[in-house]
Short mmCIF file of C-alpha atoms in Angstrom, two decimals:
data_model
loop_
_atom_site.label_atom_id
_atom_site.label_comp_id
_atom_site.label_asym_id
_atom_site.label_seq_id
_atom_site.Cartn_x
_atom_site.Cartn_y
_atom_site.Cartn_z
CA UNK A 2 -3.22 35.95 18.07
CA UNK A 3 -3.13 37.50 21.27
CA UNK A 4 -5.25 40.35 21.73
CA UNK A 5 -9.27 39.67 20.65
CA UNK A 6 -11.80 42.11 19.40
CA UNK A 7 -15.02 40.69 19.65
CA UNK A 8 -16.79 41.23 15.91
CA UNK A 9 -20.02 43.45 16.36
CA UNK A 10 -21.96 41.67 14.25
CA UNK A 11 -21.93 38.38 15.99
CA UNK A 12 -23.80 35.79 15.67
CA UNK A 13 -22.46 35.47 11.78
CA UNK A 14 -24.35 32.22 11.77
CA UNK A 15 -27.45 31.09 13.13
CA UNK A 16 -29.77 27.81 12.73
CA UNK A 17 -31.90 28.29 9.40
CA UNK A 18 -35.48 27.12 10.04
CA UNK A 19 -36.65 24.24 11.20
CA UNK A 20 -33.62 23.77 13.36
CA UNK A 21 -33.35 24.38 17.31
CA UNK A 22 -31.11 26.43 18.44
CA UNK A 23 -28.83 23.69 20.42
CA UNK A 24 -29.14 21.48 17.44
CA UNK A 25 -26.48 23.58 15.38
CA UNK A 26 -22.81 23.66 16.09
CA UNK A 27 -18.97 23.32 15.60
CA UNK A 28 -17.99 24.39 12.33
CA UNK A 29 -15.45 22.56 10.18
CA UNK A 30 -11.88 23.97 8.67
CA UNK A 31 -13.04 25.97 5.71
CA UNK A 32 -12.35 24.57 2.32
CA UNK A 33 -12.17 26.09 -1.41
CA UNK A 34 -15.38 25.95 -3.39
CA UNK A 35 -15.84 25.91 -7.18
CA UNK A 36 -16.46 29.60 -7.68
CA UNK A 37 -13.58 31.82 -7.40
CA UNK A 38 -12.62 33.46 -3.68
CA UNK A 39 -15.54 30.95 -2.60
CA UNK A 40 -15.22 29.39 0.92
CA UNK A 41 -17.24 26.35 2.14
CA UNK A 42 -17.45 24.72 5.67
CA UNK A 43 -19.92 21.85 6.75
CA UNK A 44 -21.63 22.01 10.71
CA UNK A 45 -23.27 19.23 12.43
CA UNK A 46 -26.99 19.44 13.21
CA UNK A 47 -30.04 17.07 13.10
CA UNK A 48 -33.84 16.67 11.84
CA UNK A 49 -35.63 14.82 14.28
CA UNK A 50 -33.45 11.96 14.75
CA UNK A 51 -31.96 11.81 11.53
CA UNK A 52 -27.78 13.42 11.95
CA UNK A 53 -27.02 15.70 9.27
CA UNK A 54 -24.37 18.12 8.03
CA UNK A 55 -24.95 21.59 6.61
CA UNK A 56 -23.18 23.63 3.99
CA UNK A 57 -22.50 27.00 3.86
CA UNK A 58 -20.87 29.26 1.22
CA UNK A 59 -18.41 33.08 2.14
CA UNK A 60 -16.23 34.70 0.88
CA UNK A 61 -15.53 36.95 3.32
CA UNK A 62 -16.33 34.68 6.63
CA UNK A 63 -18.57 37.40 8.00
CA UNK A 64 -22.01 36.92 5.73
CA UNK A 65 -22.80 32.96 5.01
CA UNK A 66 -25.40 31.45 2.90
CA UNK A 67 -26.85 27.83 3.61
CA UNK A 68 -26.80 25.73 0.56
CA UNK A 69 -29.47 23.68 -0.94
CA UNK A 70 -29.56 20.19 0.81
CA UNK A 71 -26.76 18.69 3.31
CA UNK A 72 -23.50 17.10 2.51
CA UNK A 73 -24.82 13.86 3.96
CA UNK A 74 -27.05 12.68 6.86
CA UNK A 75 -28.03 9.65 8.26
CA UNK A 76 -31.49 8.82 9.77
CA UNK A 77 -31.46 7.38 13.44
CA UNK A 78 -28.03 8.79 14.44
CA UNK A 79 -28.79 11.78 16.39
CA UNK A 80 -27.18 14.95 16.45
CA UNK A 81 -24.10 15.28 15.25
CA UNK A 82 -21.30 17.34 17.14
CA UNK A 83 -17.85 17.91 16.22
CA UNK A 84 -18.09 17.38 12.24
CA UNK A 85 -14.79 16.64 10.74
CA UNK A 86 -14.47 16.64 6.80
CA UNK A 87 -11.52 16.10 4.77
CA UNK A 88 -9.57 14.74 1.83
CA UNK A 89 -7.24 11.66 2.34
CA UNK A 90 -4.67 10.21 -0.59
CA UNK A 91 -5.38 6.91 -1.66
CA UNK A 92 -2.13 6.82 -2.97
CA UNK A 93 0.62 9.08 -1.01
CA UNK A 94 1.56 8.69 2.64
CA UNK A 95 0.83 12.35 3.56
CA UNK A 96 -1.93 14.15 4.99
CA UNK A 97 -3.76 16.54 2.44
CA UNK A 98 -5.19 20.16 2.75
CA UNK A 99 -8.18 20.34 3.11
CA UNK A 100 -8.99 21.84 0.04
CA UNK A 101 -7.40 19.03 -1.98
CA UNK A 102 -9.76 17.41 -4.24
CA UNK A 103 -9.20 15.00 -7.19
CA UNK A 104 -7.98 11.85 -8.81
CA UNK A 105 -6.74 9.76 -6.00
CA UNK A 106 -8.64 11.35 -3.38
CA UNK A 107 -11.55 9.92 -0.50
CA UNK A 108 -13.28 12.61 1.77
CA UNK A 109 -13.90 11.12 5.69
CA UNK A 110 -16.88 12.08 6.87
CA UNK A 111 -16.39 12.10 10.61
CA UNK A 112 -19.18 12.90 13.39
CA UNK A 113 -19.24 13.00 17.18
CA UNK A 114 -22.08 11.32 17.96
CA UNK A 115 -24.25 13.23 20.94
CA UNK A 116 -26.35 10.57 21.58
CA UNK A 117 -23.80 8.12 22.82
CA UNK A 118 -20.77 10.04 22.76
CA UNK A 119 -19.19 8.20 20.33
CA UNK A 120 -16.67 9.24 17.33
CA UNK A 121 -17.84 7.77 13.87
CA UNK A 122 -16.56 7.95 10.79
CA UNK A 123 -16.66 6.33 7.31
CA UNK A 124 -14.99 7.21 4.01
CA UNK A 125 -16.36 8.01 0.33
CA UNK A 126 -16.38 10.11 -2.43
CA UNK A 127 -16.78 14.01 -2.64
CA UNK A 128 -19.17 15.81 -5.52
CA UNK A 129 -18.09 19.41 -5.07
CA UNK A 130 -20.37 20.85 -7.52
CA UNK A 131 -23.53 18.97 -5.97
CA UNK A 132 -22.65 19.64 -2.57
CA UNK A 133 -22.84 15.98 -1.85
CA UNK A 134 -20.75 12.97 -0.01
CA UNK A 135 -21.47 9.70 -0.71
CA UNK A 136 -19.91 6.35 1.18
CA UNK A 137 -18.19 4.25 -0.23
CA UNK A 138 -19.60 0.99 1.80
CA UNK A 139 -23.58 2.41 2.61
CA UNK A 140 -23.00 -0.34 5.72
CA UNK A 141 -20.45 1.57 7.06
CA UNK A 142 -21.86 4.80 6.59
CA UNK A 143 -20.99 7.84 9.20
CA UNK A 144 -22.74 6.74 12.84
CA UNK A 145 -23.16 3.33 12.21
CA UNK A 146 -20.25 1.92 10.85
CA UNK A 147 -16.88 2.47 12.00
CA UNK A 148 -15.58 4.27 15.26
CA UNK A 149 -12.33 6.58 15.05
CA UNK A 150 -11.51 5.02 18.82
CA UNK A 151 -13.48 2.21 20.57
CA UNK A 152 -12.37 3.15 23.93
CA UNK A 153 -13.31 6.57 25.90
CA UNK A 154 -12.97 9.29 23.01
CA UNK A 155 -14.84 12.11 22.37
CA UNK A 156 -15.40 15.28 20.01
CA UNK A 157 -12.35 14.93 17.84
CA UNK A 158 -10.79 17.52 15.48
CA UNK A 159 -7.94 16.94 12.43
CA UNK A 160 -6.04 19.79 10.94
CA UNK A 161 -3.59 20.05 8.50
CA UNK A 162 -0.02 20.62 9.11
CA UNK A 163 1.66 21.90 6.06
CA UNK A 164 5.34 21.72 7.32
CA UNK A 165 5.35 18.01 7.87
CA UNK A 166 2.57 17.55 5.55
CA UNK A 167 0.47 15.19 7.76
CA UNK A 168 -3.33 15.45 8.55
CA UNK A 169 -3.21 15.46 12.67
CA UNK A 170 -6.15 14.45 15.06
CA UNK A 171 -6.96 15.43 18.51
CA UNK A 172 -9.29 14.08 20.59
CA UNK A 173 -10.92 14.49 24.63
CA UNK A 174 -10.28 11.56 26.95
CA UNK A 175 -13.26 12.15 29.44
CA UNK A 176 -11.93 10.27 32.38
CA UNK A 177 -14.72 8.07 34.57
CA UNK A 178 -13.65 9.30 38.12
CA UNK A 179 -16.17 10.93 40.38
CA UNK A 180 -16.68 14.62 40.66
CA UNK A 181 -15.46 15.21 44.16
CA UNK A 182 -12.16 13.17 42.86
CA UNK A 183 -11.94 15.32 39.78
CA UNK A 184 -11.74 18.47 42.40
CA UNK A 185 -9.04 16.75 45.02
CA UNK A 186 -6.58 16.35 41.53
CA UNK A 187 -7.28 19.40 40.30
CA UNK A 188 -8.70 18.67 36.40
CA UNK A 189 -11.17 16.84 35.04
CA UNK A 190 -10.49 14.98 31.69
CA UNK A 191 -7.45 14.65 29.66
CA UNK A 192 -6.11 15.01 25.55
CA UNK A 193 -5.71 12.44 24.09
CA UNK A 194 -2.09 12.09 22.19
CA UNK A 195 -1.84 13.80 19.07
CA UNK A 196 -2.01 11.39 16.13
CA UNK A 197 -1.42 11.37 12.18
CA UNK A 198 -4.68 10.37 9.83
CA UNK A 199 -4.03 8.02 6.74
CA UNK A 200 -6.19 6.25 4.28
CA UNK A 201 -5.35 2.16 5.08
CA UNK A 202 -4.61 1.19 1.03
CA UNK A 203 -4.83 -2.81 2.22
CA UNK A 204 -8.74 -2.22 3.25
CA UNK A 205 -10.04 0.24 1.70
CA UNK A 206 -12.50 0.52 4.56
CA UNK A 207 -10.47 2.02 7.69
CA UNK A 208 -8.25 4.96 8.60
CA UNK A 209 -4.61 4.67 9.83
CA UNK A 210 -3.94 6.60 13.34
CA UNK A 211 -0.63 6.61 14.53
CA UNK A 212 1.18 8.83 17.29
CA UNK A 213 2.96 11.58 15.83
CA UNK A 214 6.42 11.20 15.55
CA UNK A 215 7.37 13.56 18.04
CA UNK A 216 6.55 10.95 20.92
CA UNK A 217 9.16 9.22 19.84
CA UNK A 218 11.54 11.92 21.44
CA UNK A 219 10.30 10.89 24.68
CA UNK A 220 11.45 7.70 25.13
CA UNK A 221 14.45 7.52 27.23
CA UNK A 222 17.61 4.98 26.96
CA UNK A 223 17.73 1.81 24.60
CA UNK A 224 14.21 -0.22 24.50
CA UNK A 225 13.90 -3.20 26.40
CA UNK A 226 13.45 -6.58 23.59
CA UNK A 227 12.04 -9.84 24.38
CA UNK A 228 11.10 -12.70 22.70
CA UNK A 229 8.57 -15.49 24.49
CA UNK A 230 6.86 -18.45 23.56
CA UNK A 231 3.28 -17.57 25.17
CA UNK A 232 1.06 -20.79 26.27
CA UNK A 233 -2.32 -20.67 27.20
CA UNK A 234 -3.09 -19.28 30.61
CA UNK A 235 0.70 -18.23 31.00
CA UNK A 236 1.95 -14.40 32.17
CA UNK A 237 5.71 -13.50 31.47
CA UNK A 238 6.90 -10.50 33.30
CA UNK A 239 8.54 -7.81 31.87
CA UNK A 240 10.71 -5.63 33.99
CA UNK A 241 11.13 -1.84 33.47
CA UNK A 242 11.94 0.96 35.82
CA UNK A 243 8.65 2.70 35.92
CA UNK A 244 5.23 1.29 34.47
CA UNK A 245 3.39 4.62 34.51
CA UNK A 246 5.14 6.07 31.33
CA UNK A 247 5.56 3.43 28.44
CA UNK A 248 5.95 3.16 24.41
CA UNK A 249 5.20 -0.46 24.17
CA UNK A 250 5.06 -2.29 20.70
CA UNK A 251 4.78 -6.07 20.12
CA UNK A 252 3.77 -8.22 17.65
CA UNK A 253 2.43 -11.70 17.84
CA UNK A 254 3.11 -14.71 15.66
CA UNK A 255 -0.05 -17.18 16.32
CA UNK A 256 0.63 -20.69 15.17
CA UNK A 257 -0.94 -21.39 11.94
CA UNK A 258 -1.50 -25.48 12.61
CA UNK A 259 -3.29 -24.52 15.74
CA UNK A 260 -4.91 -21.64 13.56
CA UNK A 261 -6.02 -23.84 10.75
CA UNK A 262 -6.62 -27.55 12.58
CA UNK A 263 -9.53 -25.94 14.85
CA UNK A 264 -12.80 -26.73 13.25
CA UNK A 265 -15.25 -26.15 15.73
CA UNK A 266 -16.99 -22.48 16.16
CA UNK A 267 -15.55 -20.72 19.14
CA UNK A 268 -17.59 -17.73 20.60
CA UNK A 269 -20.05 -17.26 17.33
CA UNK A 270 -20.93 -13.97 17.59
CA UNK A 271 -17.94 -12.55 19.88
CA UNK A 272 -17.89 -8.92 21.18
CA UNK A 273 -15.11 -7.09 23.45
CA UNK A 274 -17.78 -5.49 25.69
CA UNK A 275 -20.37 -8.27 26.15
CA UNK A 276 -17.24 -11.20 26.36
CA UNK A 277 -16.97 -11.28 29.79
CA UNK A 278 -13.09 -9.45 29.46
CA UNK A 279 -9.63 -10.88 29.35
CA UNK A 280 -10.57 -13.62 32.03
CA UNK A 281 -12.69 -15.76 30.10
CA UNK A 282 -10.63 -17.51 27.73
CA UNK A 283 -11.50 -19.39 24.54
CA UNK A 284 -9.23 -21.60 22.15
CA UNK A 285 -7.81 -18.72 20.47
CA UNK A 286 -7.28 -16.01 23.07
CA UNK A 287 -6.83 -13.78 24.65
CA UNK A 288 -3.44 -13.05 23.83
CA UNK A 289 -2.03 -9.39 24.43
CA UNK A 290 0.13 -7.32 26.98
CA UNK A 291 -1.13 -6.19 30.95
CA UNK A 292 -0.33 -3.34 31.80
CA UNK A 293 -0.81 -0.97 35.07
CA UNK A 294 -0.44 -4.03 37.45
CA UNK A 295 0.20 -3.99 40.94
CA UNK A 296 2.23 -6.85 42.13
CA UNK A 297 -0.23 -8.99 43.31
CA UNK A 298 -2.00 -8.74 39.96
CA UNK A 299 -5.29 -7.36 41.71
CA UNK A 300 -4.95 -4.34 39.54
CA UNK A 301 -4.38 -4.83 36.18
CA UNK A 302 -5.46 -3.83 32.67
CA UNK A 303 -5.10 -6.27 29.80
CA UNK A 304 -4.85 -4.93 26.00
CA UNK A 305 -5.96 -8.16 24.10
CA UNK A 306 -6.36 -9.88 20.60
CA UNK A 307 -9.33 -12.70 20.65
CA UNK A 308 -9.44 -14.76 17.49
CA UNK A 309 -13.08 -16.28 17.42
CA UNK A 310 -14.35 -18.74 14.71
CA UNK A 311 -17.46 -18.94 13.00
CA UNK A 312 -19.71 -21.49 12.12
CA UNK A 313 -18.46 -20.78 8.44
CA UNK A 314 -14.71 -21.72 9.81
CA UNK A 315 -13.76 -18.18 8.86
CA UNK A 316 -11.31 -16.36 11.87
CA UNK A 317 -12.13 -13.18 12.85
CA UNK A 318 -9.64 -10.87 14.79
CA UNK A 319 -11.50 -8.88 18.06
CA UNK A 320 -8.73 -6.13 20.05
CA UNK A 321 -9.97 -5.44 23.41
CA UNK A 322 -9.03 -3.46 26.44
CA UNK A 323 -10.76 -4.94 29.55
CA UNK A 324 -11.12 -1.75 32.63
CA UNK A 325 -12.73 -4.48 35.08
CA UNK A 326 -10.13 -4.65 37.05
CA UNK A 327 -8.62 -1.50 36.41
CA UNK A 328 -9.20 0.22 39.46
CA UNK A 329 -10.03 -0.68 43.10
CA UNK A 330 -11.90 2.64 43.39
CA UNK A 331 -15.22 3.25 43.84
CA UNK A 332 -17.21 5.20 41.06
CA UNK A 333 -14.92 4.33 38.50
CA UNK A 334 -16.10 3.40 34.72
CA UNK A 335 -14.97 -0.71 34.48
CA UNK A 336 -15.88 -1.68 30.87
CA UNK A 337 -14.15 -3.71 28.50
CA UNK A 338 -13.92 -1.80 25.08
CA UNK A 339 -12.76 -3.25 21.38
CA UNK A 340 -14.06 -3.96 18.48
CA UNK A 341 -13.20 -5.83 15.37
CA UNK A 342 -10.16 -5.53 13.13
CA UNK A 343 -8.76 -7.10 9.92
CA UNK A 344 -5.79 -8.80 10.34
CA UNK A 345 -4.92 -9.59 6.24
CA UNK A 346 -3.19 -12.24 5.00
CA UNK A 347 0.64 -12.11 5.80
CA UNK A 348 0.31 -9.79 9.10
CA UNK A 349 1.30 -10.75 12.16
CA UNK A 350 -0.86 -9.28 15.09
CA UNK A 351 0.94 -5.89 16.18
CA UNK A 352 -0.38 -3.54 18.82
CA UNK A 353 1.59 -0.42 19.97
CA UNK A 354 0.33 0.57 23.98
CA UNK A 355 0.88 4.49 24.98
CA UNK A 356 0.71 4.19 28.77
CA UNK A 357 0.68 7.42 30.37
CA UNK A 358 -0.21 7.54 34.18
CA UNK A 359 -4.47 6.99 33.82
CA UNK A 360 -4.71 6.62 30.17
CA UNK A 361 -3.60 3.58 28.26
CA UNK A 362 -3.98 4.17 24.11
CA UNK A 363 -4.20 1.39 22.33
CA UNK A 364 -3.30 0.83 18.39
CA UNK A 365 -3.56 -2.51 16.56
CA UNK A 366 -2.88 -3.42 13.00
CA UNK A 367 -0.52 0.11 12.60
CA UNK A 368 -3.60 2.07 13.97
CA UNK A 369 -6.43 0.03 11.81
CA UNK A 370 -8.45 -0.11 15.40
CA UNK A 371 -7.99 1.94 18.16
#
């Protein structure tokens, strides 16, 4: 695949009516249809402001005809970039091609968001002869549900590797500096690591990203293991040779008398991005790992569990990553991202950090929230 011949009869595909002619693009991975030598792929567009995603039917990849109706759309979403659609095994911890189909089988429906630039996704079930996906949870349907990364992620692709038999994803870190600092480094924007795709069998509800194993070859030496007793308000440093490169994972053990005894609500309503960030602290948090920290702690970025209570006395686990004080620069994007994630009965509160240079990745809960 390295010599190109434009095909003469380009375009092959062009908006149907009704449908401007920014408002269609990025074709998925092809899949098998019901018909014999039949090929289908799905491509993001919208009607007004509802996001929806065509079908189309080839057998040749040259000629395509639009199918009656989309696959699925969602009213007040916007257009949707970057459609992803694929099979995961609700049973088997592999990836799937994505012409799999059958018992023990959810399709994801995932969707970059244009309006926001944000990655949704949700999972459901797959009607191949009516050309239809339907959610599973209509709450957490594709663009206002669930997010494939909380943090700064952007028009995401999977494909299926049949050697190892893993679904992997890519995704675009767009980086927050300014222009003229984009030109001094010489690049703008980064990939993000590659990572594996799984159904999560304890929800139900969420995907399972994970690095790909082949990070693991990077790390260098024997890891470096501690154990602390963390009180409130208290920062235990951790020395390693170089904090611009790290595989971090840790796990926290919250005491369950301290869990259970507090009655009162703390921070009804709590969100990572409107919390005020890893500085203002509550009863039950924050409680995570800093990382990129100068030594006078003026730079730093925390990575964070918060454990707020309702007024129902039910916990609910929030993983954060607070930029505020990320960067002395000027110009620079200081948010704190997060979101919610379940933390089940029996789990301890794991996070694995990827720290590479400007990017910290965050996974909690084996890659439940990212």
């Amino acid at each position: 695949l390295l010599d190109w011949v434009k095909y003469k009869g380009n375009p092959v595909l062009v908006p149907p009516p009704g449908i401007g002619v920014k408002d269609f693009r990025d074709p998925t991975t092809a899949w098998t249809g019901p018909q014999n030598g039949q090929w289908l792929l799905t491509i993001g567009s919208k009607v007004g402001k509802t996001g929806i995603a065509l079908v189309y039917e080839t057998s040749n990849f040259t000629s395509f005809k639009l199918l009656d109706g989309v696959l699925h759309a969602v009213p007040g979403t916007g257009m949707w970039e970057c459609v992803d659609f694929y099979p995961v095994s609700t049973e088997k911890t592999n990836g799937l091609d994505t012409s799999y189909n059958g018992p023990g089988v959810k399709h994801v429906l995932k969707a970059s968001l244009d309006d926001n630039k944000q990655d949704h996704y949700a999972i459901g079930t797959y009607d191949l002869a009516k050309n239809k996906w339907t959610p599973d949870y209509p709450e957490l349907d594709c663009g206002i549900g669930l997010r494939l990364d909380y943090g700064k992620y952007y028009a995401s692709k999977t494909f299926y590797d049949p050697k190892k038999e893993r679904r992997v994803l890519w995704g675009w870190i767009g980086e927050t500096d300014s222009e003229s600092a984009d030109l001094q480094k010489g690049w703008a924007s980064v990939q993000s690591i590659p990572r594996t795709v799984l159904y999560d069998k304890k929800t139900g509800t969420h995907l399972l990203q994970w690095p790909v194993e082949e990070i693991e070859s990077l790390r260098a030496g024997d890891p470096i293991v501690k154990e602390v007793d963390l009180q409130p308000g208290s920062i235990e440093l951790l020395r390693v040779d170089s904090a611009a490169e790290l595989d971090i994972e840790v796990s926290f053990e919250v005491d369950k008398v301290a869990l259970q005894g507090i009655i009162e609500a703390d921070h009804v309503g709590f969100s990572c991005s409107t919390s005020g960030g890893a500085a203002s602290r509550g009863i039950l948090g924050p409680f995570g790992v800093i990382v990129i920290a100068d030594q006078t702690l003026s730079e730093l970025t925390p990575v964070y569990f918060y454990i707020s209570k309702g007024a129902d006395g039910r916990a609910e686990t929030h993983f954060c990553a607070d930029q505020t004080r990320s960067s002395e620069a000027p110009g620079v994007g200081k948010q704190v991202y997060g979101s919610s994630v379940p933390v089940l009965d029996g789990e301890k509160h794991s996070m694995r950090l990827l720290v590479d240079h400007s990017i910290v990745e965050s996974f909690a809960q084996g890659g439940r929230t990212v």
